[in-house]
Coordinates of N, CA, C and O in Angstrom, one line a residue:
M235 N 66.5 126.7 100.7 CA 66.3 125.8 101.9 C 66.7 124.4 101.5 O 66.5 123.9 100.4
D236 N 67.4 123.7 102.4 CA 67.8 122.3 102.2 C 66.6 121.4 101.9 O 65.5 121.5 102.5
E237 N 66.7 120.6 100.9 CA 65.6 119.8 100.4 C 65.0 118.9 101.4 O 63.8 118.7 101.6
K238 N 65.9 118.2 102.2 CA 65.5 117.3 103.3 C 64.6 118.1 104.3 O 63.6 117.6 104.8
L239 N 65.1 119.3 104.7 CA 64.3 120.1 105.7 C 63.0 120.5 105.1 O 62.0 120.4 105.8
S240 N 63.0 120.9 103.8 CA 61.7 121.2 103.2 C 60.7 120.1 103.2 O 59.5 120.2 103.4
V241 N 61.2 118.8 102.9 CA 60.4 117.7 102.9 C 59.8 117.4 104.3 O 58.6 117.1 104.5
N242 N 60.7 117.6 105.3 CA 60.2 117.3 106.7 C 59.2 118.4 107.1 O 58.2 118.0 107.8
I243 N 59.4 119.6 106.8 CA 58.4 120.7 107.1 C 57.1 120.4 106.4 O 56.0 120.5 107.0
R244 N 57.2 120.0 105.2 CA 55.9 119.7 104.4 C 55.2 118.5 105.1 O 54.0 118.5 105.3
K245 N 55.9 117.5 105.5 CA 55.3 116.3 106.2 C 54.6 116.7 107.5 O 53.5 116.3 107.8
W246 N 55.4 117.5 108.3 CA 54.8 117.9 109.6 C 53.6 118.8 109.4 O 52.6 118.7 110.1
C247 N 53.7 119.7 108.5 CA 52.5 120.6 108.3 C 51.3 119.8 107.8 O 50.2 120.1 108.2
A248 N 51.6 118.9 106.9 CA 50.5 118.1 106.4 C 49.9 117.2 107.5 O 48.6 117.0 107.5
L249 N 50.7 116.6 108.3 CA 50.2 115.8 109.4 C 49.4 116.6 110.4 O 48.3 116.2 110.8
I250 N 49.9 117.8 110.7 CA 49.1 118.6 111.7 C 47.8 119.0 111.1 O 46.8 119.0 111.8
L251 N 47.8 119.4 109.8 CA 46.5 119.7 109.2 C 45.6 118.5 109.1 O 44.4 118.6 109.3
A252 N 46.1 117.3 108.8 CA 45.3 116.1 108.8 C 44.7 115.8 110.2 O 43.5 115.4 110.2
V253 N 45.4 116.0 111.2 CA 44.9 115.8 112.6 C 43.8 116.8 112.9 O 42.7 116.5 113.4
F254 N 44.0 118.0 112.4 CA 43.0 119.1 112.6 C 41.7 118.7 111.8 O 40.6 118.8 112.4
L255 N 41.9 118.2 110.6 CA 40.7 117.8 109.8 C 40.0 116.6 110.4 O 38.8 116.5 110.4
Y256 N 40.8 115.7 111.0 CA 40.2 114.6 111.8 C 39.2 115.1 112.9 O 38.1 114.7 113.0
Y257 N 39.7 116.0 113.7 CA 38.9 116.6 114.8 C 37.7 117.3 114.3 O 36.6 117.2 114.8
V258 N 37.9 118.1 113.2 CA 36.7 118.8 112.6 C 35.7 117.8 112.2 O 34.5 118.0 112.4
I259 N 36.1 116.7 111.5 CA 35.1 115.8 111.0 C 34.5 114.9 112.1 O 33.3 114.8 112.2
H260 N 35.4 114.4 112.9 CA 34.9 113.5 114.0 C 34.0 114.2 115.0 O 32.9 113.9 115.2
E261 N 34.6 115.3 115.6 CA 33.8 116.0 116.6 C 32.7 116.8 115.9 O 31.6 117.0 116.5
G262 N 32.9 117.3 114.7 CA 31.8 117.9 113.9 C 30.6 117.0 113.7 O 29.4 117.5 113.8
S263 N 30.8 115.7 113.5 CA 29.8 114.8 113.3 C 29.0 114.6 114.6 O 27.7 114.6 114.6
H264 N 29.7 114.6 115.8 CA 29.0 114.6 117.1 C 28.2 115.9 117.3 O 27.1 115.8 117.7
L265 N 28.8 117.0 116.9 CA 28.2 118.3 117.1 C 26.9 118.4 116.3 O 25.9 118.9 116.8
I266 N 26.9 117.9 115.1 CA 25.7 117.9 114.2 C 24.5 117.2 114.9 O 23.4 117.6 115.0
I267 N 24.9 116.0 115.4 CA 23.8 115.2 116.1 C 23.4 115.8 117.4 O 22.2 115.9 117.6
A268 N 24.3 116.4 118.1 CA 23.9 117.1 119.4 C 23.0 118.3 119.1 O 22.0 118.5 119.8
L269 N 23.3 119.0 118.0 CA 22.5 120.2 117.6 C 21.1 119.7 117.2 O 20.1 120.3 117.5
L270 N 21.1 118.6 116.4 CA 19.8 118.1 115.9 C 18.9 117.6 117.1 O 17.7 117.8 117.0
Y271 N 19.5 117.0 118.1 CA 18.8 116.6 119.2 C 18.6 117.6 120.3 O 17.9 117.4 121.3
G272 N 19.2 118.8 120.1 CA 19.0 119.9 121.0 C 19.7 119.7 122.4 O 19.2 120.2 123.4
V273 N 20.8 118.9 122.4 CA 21.5 118.6 123.7 C 22.9 119.2 123.8 O 23.6 118.9 124.7
F274 N 23.3 120.0 122.8 CA 24.6 120.5 122.8 C 24.8 121.5 124.0 O 23.9 122.3 124.3
Q275 N 25.9 121.3 124.7 CA 26.2 122.2 125.8 C 27.4 123.1 125.5 O 27.4 124.3 125.6
K276 N 28.6 122.5 125.2 CA 29.8 123.2 124.9 C 30.8 122.3 124.2 O 30.6 121.1 124.2
I277 N 31.9 123.0 123.8 CA 33.0 122.3 123.2 C 34.1 122.4 124.2 O 34.4 123.5 124.7
R278 N 34.7 121.3 124.6 CA 35.8 121.3 125.7 C 37.1 120.9 125.0 O 37.2 119.9 124.2
L279 N 38.1 121.7 125.3 CA 39.5 121.4 124.8 C 40.1 120.5 125.9 O 40.2 120.9 127.1
L280 N 40.6 119.4 125.5 CA 41.3 118.4 126.4 C 42.7 118.2 126.0 O 42.9 117.3 125.1
G281 N 43.6 118.9 126.5 CA 45.0 118.7 126.1 C 45.1 118.8 124.6 O 44.8 119.8 124.0
P282 N 45.5 117.7 123.9 CA 45.6 117.8 122.4 C 44.3 117.5 121.7 O 44.2 117.5 120.5
G283 N 43.2 117.2 122.5 CA 42.0 116.8 121.9 C 40.8 117.8 122.1 O 41.0 118.8 122.7
V284 N 39.7 117.4 121.6 CA 38.5 118.2 121.6 C 37.3 117.3 122.0 O 37.4 116.1 121.5
Q285 N 36.3 117.8 122.7 CA 35.2 117.0 123.0 C 33.9 117.8 123.0 O 33.9 118.9 123.5
V286 N 32.9 117.2 122.3 CA 31.6 117.9 122.3 C 30.8 117.4 123.6 O 30.6 116.2 123.8
V287 N 30.5 118.4 124.4 CA 29.8 118.1 125.7 C 28.3 118.2 125.4 O 27.8 119.2 124.9
I288 N 27.6 117.2 125.9 CA 26.1 117.2 125.7 C 25.4 116.9 127.0 O 26.0 116.5 128.0
D289 N 24.1 117.2 127.0 CA 23.2 116.8 128.1 C 22.7 115.4 127.9 O 21.7 115.2 127.2
T290 N 23.4 114.4 128.4 CA 23.1 113.0 128.2 C 21.7 112.7 128.8 O 21.1 111.7 128.3
E291 N 21.3 113.3 129.8 CA 20.1 113.0 130.5 C 18.9 113.3 129.6 O 17.8 112.7 129.8
S292 N 19.0 114.1 128.6 CA 17.9 114.5 127.7 C 17.8 113.6 126.5 O 16.9 113.7 125.7
L293 N 18.8 112.6 126.4 CA 18.8 111.7 125.3 C 18.2 110.4 125.6 O 18.3 109.9 126.7
T294 N 17.5 109.8 124.7 CA 17.1 108.4 124.8 C 18.3 107.5 124.6 O 19.4 108.0 124.1
E295 N 18.2 106.2 125.0 CA 19.4 105.3 124.8 C 19.8 105.2 123.3 O 20.9 105.3 123.0
N296 N 18.8 105.1 122.4 CA 19.0 105.1 121.0 C 19.7 106.3 120.5 O 20.6 106.3 119.6
Q297 N 19.3 107.5 121.0 CA 19.9 108.7 120.5 C 21.4 108.8 121.0 O 22.2 109.3 120.3
L298 N 21.6 108.3 122.2 CA 23.0 108.3 122.7 C 23.9 107.4 121.9 O 25.0 107.7 121.6
I299 N 23.3 106.2 121.4 CA 24.1 105.3 120.6 C 24.4 106.0 119.3 O 25.5 106.0 118.8
I300 N 23.4 106.7 118.7 CA 23.6 107.4 117.4 C 24.7 108.5 117.6 O 25.6 108.7 116.7
F301 N 24.5 109.3 118.7 CA 25.5 110.3 118.9 C 26.9 109.7 119.0 O 27.9 110.2 118.5
S302 N 27.1 108.6 119.7 CA 28.4 107.9 119.9 C 28.9 107.4 118.6 O 30.1 107.4 118.4
L303 N 28.1 106.9 117.8 CA 28.5 106.3 116.5 C 28.9 107.4 115.5 O 29.6 107.2 114.5
A304 N 28.3 108.6 115.6 CA 28.4 109.7 114.6 C 29.9 110.0 114.3 O 30.2 110.2 113.1
G305 N 30.7 110.2 115.3 CA 32.1 110.6 115.1 C 32.8 109.6 114.2 O 33.5 109.9 113.2
G306 N 32.8 108.3 114.6 CA 33.4 107.2 113.8 C 32.8 107.1 112.4 O 33.6 106.9 111.5
A307 N 31.5 107.2 112.3 CA 30.9 107.1 111.0 C 31.4 108.3 110.1 O 31.7 108.1 108.9
G308 N 31.5 109.5 110.7 CA 31.9 110.6 109.9 C 33.3 110.5 109.4 O 33.6 110.7 108.2
T309 N 34.2 109.9 110.2 CA 35.6 109.8 109.8 C 35.8 108.6 108.8 O 36.6 108.7 107.9
L310 N 34.9 107.6 109.0 CA 35.0 106.5 108.0 C 34.5 106.9 106.7 O 35.1 106.5 105.6
I311 N 33.4 107.7 106.6 CA 33.0 108.2 105.4 C 34.0 109.1 104.7 O 34.3 109.0 103.5
A312 N 34.7 109.9 105.6 CA 35.7 110.8 105.0 C 36.9 109.9 104.5 O 37.5 110.2 103.5
A313 N 37.2 108.8 105.2 CA 38.3 107.9 104.8 C 38.0 107.4 103.4 O 38.9 107.4 102.5
W314 N 36.8 107.0 103.2 CA 36.4 106.4 101.9 C 36.4 107.5 100.8 O 36.8 107.2 99.7
I315 N 36.0 108.7 101.2 CA 36.0 109.8 100.2 C 37.5 110.1 99.8 O 37.8 110.2 98.6
F316 N 38.3 110.2 100.8 CA 39.7 110.5 100.5 C 40.4 109.4 99.8 O 41.2 109.6 98.9
T317 N 40.0 108.2 100.1 CA 40.6 107.0 99.3 C 40.1 107.1 97.9 O 40.9 106.9 97.0
A318 N 38.8 107.3 97.7 CA 38.3 107.4 96.3 C 39.0 108.6 95.5 O 39.1 108.5 94.3
L319 N 39.3 109.6 96.2 CA 39.9 110.8 95.6 C 41.4 110.7 95.5 O 42.1 111.6 95.0
T320 N 42.0 109.6 95.8 CA 43.5 109.4 95.8 C 44.0 109.7 94.4 O 45.0 110.4 94.3
P321 N 43.4 109.2 93.3 CA 44.0 109.6 92.0 C 44.0 111.1 91.7 O 44.9 111.6 91.1
F322 N 42.9 111.8 92.2 CA 42.9 113.2 92.1 C 44.0 113.9 92.9 O 44.7 114.7 92.4
F323 N 44.2 113.5 94.2 CA 45.2 114.1 95.0 C 46.6 113.9 94.5 O 47.5 114.7 94.6
T324 N 46.8 112.7 93.9 CA 48.2 112.4 93.4 C 48.5 113.1 92.2 O 49.7 113.1 91.8
K325 N 47.6 113.8 91.6 CA 47.9 114.6 90.4 C 48.0 116.1 90.7 O 48.4 116.9 89.8
I326 N 47.8 116.5 91.9 CA 48.0 117.8 92.3 C 49.5 118.2 92.3 O 50.3 117.5 92.8
K327 N 49.8 119.3 91.6 CA 51.2 119.7 91.5 C 51.8 120.2 92.8 O 53.0 119.9 93.0
N328 N 51.0 120.8 93.6 CA 51.6 121.3 94.9 C 51.8 120.2 95.9 O 50.9 119.5 96.3
K329 N 53.1 120.0 96.2 CA 53.4 118.8 97.1 C 52.8 118.9 98.5 O 52.6 117.9 99.1
L330 N 52.6 120.1 99.0 CA 52.0 120.3 100.3 C 50.6 119.8 100.3 O 50.2 119.0 101.1
F331 N 49.8 120.2 99.3 CA 48.4 119.7 99.2 C 48.4 118.2 99.0 O 47.5 117.5 99.5
R332 N 49.3 117.7 98.2 CA 49.4 116.2 98.0 C 49.7 115.5 99.3 O 49.0 114.5 99.6
A333 N 50.6 116.1 100.1 CA 50.9 115.5 101.4 C 49.7 115.6 102.3 O 49.5 114.6 103.1
V334 N 49.0 116.6 102.3 CA 47.8 116.8 103.1 C 46.8 115.7 102.7 O 46.2 115.0 103.6
G335 N 46.6 115.4 101.5 CA 45.7 114.3 101.0 C 46.2 113.0 101.5 O 45.4 112.2 102.0
Y336 N 47.5 112.8 101.5 CA 48.1 111.5 101.9 C 47.9 111.3 103.4 O 47.3 110.3 103.8
Y337 N 48.3 112.3 104.2 CA 48.2 112.1 105.7 C 46.8 112.1 106.2 O 46.4 111.5 107.1
T338 N 45.9 112.9 105.5 CA 44.5 112.9 105.9 C 43.9 111.6 105.6 O 43.1 111.1 106.5
T339 N 44.2 111.0 104.5 CA 43.7 109.6 104.2 C 44.1 108.6 105.3 O 43.3 107.9 105.8
I340 N 45.4 108.7 105.7 CA 45.9 107.8 106.7 C 45.2 108.0 108.0 O 44.7 107.0 108.6
V341 N 45.1 109.3 108.5 CA 44.4 109.5 109.7 C 42.9 109.1 109.7 O 42.5 108.5 110.7
M342 N 42.2 109.4 108.7 CA 40.8 109.0 108.6 C 40.6 107.5 108.5 O 39.7 106.9 109.1
M343 N 41.5 106.8 107.8 CA 41.4 105.4 107.7 C 41.7 104.6 109.0 O 41.1 103.5 109.2
F344 N 42.6 105.2 109.8 CA 43.2 104.3 110.9 C 42.8 104.8 112.3 O 42.8 103.9 113.2
V345 N 42.6 106.0 112.6 CA 42.5 106.5 114.0 C 41.3 105.8 114.6 O 41.4 105.2 115.7
D346 N 40.1 105.9 114.1 CA 38.9 105.4 114.8 C 38.9 103.8 114.8 O 38.6 103.3 115.8
P347 N 39.2 103.1 113.7 CA 39.3 101.7 113.8 C 40.3 101.2 114.9 O 39.9 100.3 115.7
I348 N 41.4 101.8 115.0 CA 42.4 101.4 116.1 C 41.8 101.8 117.4 O 41.9 101.0 118.4
Y349 N 41.3 103.0 117.6 CA 40.8 103.4 118.9 C 39.6 102.6 119.3 O 39.6 102.1 120.4
L350 N 38.7 102.3 118.4 CA 37.5 101.6 118.8 C 37.7 100.1 118.9 O 36.8 99.3 119.4
S351 N 38.8 99.6 118.4 CA 39.1 98.1 118.5 C 39.8 97.8 119.8 O 39.6 96.7 120.4
F352 N 40.7 98.7 120.3 CA 41.3 98.4 121.6 C 41.8 99.6 122.4 O 41.9 99.5 123.6
L353 N 42.2 100.7 121.8 CA 42.8 101.8 122.5 C 41.8 102.5 123.5 O 42.2 103.1 124.4
Y354 N 40.5 102.4 123.2 CA 39.5 103.1 124.0 C 39.6 102.6 125.5 O 39.3 103.4 126.4
R355 N 40.0 101.4 125.7 CA 40.2 100.9 127.1 C 41.2 101.8 127.9 O 41.0 101.8 129.1
F356 N 42.1 102.4 127.3 CA 43.1 103.2 128.0 C 42.8 104.6 128.1 O 43.5 105.4 128.8
F357 N 41.6 105.1 127.6 CA 41.3 106.5 127.6 C 39.8 106.7 128.1 O 39.2 107.6 127.6
G358 N 39.4 105.9 128.9 CA 38.1 106.1 129.6 C 36.9 105.6 128.7 O 35.7 105.8 129.2
G359 N 37.1 105.0 127.6 CA 36.0 104.5 126.8 C 35.4 105.3 125.7 O 35.1 104.9 124.7
G360 N 35.3 106.6 126.0 CA 34.8 107.6 125.0 C 33.6 107.1 124.3 O 32.6 106.7 124.9
D361 N 33.6 107.1 122.9 CA 32.5 106.8 122.1 C 32.1 105.3 122.3 O 30.9 105.0 122.2
M362 N 33.0 104.4 122.7 CA 32.6 103.0 122.9 C 31.6 102.9 124.0 O 30.7 102.0 123.9
N363 N 31.7 103.7 125.0 CA 30.7 103.6 126.1 C 29.3 103.8 125.6 O 28.4 103.0 126.0
G364 N 29.1 104.7 124.7 CA 27.7 104.9 124.1 C 27.4 103.8 123.1 O 26.2 103.3 123.1
I365 N 28.3 103.3 122.3 CA 28.1 102.3 121.3 C 27.7 101.0 122.0 O 26.8 100.3 121.5
L366 N 28.3 100.7 123.2 CA 27.9 99.5 123.9 C 26.5 99.4 124.4 O 26.0 98.4 124.6
L367 N 25.8 100.6 124.4 CA 24.4 100.6 124.8 C 23.5 99.9 123.8 O 22.4 99.6 124.0
S368 N 24.1 99.7 122.6 CA 23.4 99.0 121.5 C 23.0 97.6 121.9 O 22.2 96.9 121.3
G369 N 23.7 97.0 122.9 CA 23.5 95.7 123.3 C 24.4 94.7 122.6 O 24.4 93.5 123.0
L370 N 25.1 95.1 121.6 CA 26.1 94.2 121.0 C 27.2 93.9 121.9 O 27.7 94.8 122.7
P371 N 27.7 92.7 121.9 CA 28.8 92.3 122.8 C 30.1 93.2 122.5 O 30.4 93.4 121.4
E372 N 30.8 93.6 123.6 CA 32.0 94.4 123.4 C 33.0 93.7 122.5 O 33.6 94.4 121.6
M373 N 33.2 92.4 122.7 CA 34.2 91.7 121.8 C 33.7 91.8 120.4 O 34.6 91.9 119.5
A374 N 32.5 91.6 120.1 CA 32.0 91.7 118.7 C 32.2 93.0 118.1 O 32.7 93.1 116.9
L375 N 32.0 94.1 118.9 CA 32.3 95.5 118.4 C 33.8 95.6 118.1 O 34.2 96.2 117.1
Q376 N 34.6 95.1 119.0 CA 36.0 95.2 118.8 C 36.5 94.5 117.5 O 37.3 95.0 116.8
I377 N 35.9 93.4 117.3 CA 36.2 92.6 116.1 C 35.8 93.3 114.9 O 36.5 93.4 113.9
I378 N 34.6 93.9 114.9 CA 34.1 94.7 113.7 C 35.0 95.8 113.4 O 35.4 96.0 112.3
F379 N 35.3 96.6 114.4 CA 36.2 97.8 114.2 C 37.6 97.3 113.8 O 38.3 98.0 113.0
G380 N 38.1 96.2 114.4 CA 39.4 95.7 114.0 C 39.4 95.2 112.6 O 40.3 95.4 111.8
A381 N 38.3 94.6 112.1 CA 38.2 94.1 110.8 C 38.2 95.3 109.8 O 38.8 95.2 108.7
V382 N 37.5 96.4 110.1 CA 37.5 97.6 109.3 C 38.9 98.1 109.2 O 39.4 98.4 108.1
G383 N 39.6 98.1 110.3 CA 41.0 98.5 110.3 C 41.9 97.7 109.4 O 42.7 98.2 108.6
I384 N 41.7 96.3 109.4 CA 42.5 95.4 108.6 C 42.1 95.7 107.1 O 43.0 95.7 106.3
V385 N 40.9 95.8 106.8 CA 40.5 96.1 105.4 C 41.1 97.4 104.9 O 41.7 97.5 103.8
H386 N 41.1 98.4 105.8 CA 41.8 99.7 105.5 C 43.3 99.5 105.3 O 43.9 100.2 104.4
I387 N 43.9 98.7 106.1 CA 45.4 98.5 105.9 C 45.6 97.9 104.5 O 46.5 98.3 103.8
L388 N 44.8 96.9 104.1 CA 45.0 96.3 102.8 C 44.8 97.3 101.7 O 45.5 97.3 100.7
I389 N 43.7 98.0 101.8 CA 43.4 99.0 100.7 C 44.6 100.1 100.7 O 45.0 100.4 99.6
F390 N 45.0 100.5 101.8 CA 46.1 101.5 101.9 C 47.4 101.0 101.3 O 48.0 101.6 100.4
W391 N 47.8 99.8 101.6 CA 49.1 99.2 101.1 C 49.0 98.7 99.7 O 50.0 98.8 99.0
K392 N 47.8 98.3 99.3 CA 47.7 97.8 97.9 C 47.4 98.9 96.9 O 47.7 98.7 95.7
W393 N 46.8 100.0 97.3 CA 46.3 101.0 96.4 C 46.7 102.4 96.7 O 47.4 103.1 95.9
V394 N 46.4 102.9 97.9 CA 46.6 104.3 98.2 C 48.1 104.6 98.3 O 48.6 105.5 97.6
H395 N 48.9 103.9 99.1 CA 50.3 104.2 99.3 C 51.1 104.1 98.0 O 51.9 105.0 97.7
P396 N 50.9 103.1 97.1 CA 51.7 103.0 95.9 C 51.4 104.2 95.0 O 52.3 104.7 94.3
L397 N 50.1 104.7 94.9 CA 49.8 105.8 94.1 C 50.5 107.1 94.6 O 51.1 107.9 93.8
Y398 N 50.5 107.3 95.9 CA 51.1 108.5 96.5 C 52.7 108.4 96.3 O 53.3 109.4 96.0
K399 N 53.2 107.2 96.6 CA 54.7 107.0 96.5 C 55.1 107.4 95.1 O 56.1 108.1 94.9
K400 N 54.4 106.9 94.1 CA 54.8 107.1 92.7 C 54.7 108.6 92.4 O 55.5 109.2 91.7
S401 N 53.6 109.3 92.9 CA 53.5 110.7 92.7 C 54.6 111.6 93.3 O 54.9 112.6 92.8
F402 N 55.1 111.2 94.5 CA 56.1 111.9 95.1 C 57.5 111.6 94.5 O 58.5 112.4 94.8
Q403 N 57.7 110.6 93.7 CA 58.9 110.3 93.1 C 59.2 111.1 91.8 O 60.2 111.1 91.3
K404 N 58.1 111.7 91.3 CA 58.2 112.5 90.1 C 59.1 113.7 90.3 O 59.1 114.4 91.2

C-alpha cells in the first residue's frame, strides 16, 4: 500500500476512534451522574452526536448543575491523563495506537473548552444551560472555559505536539 495512503488511513481511523472515546467519556460522565441520581431515561442518537436524556423535573438545581458539569469534567480529566501519558504513548511501536493517543489527547483537550467558551450559543446551549444555574455570570464562565482552552493550547504546542512529532519521525 502507498505510504501516504497508509498514513491518511491511520490518521482517519485514529481521529474517528478519538471522537468515539470523547463521546464515551463525556456522555458516560453524564450517564454515571444520571444513574446515581436515578433520573436516567434513555440515550438519544442525534446525527453525529449522542445525548443522555434525563428526567430534569426530579433533579434539584444543584443536581442539574452537577449533571451539566459532569461531561466537561470527565473530558478534562481525560485530557490531563492523556497529556500525562504522552511519554508512554510516544514510545508505543504501533503507529495506529500512537496516533490514537495523539488525536484523543487533542479531542479531550480542546472540544469542551471551545464548546463551552463560545460554540454552545450555536447549538442550543447544551451543558452550558445547566451550568448557568450556578449563578455565575455567563461571561465569567466563558472566560474560565476559554482560559482552560488557552492553557491547553500552550501545553499542547510546547510539550505534547513536539513529543508526538519526534516519535512519528523515527
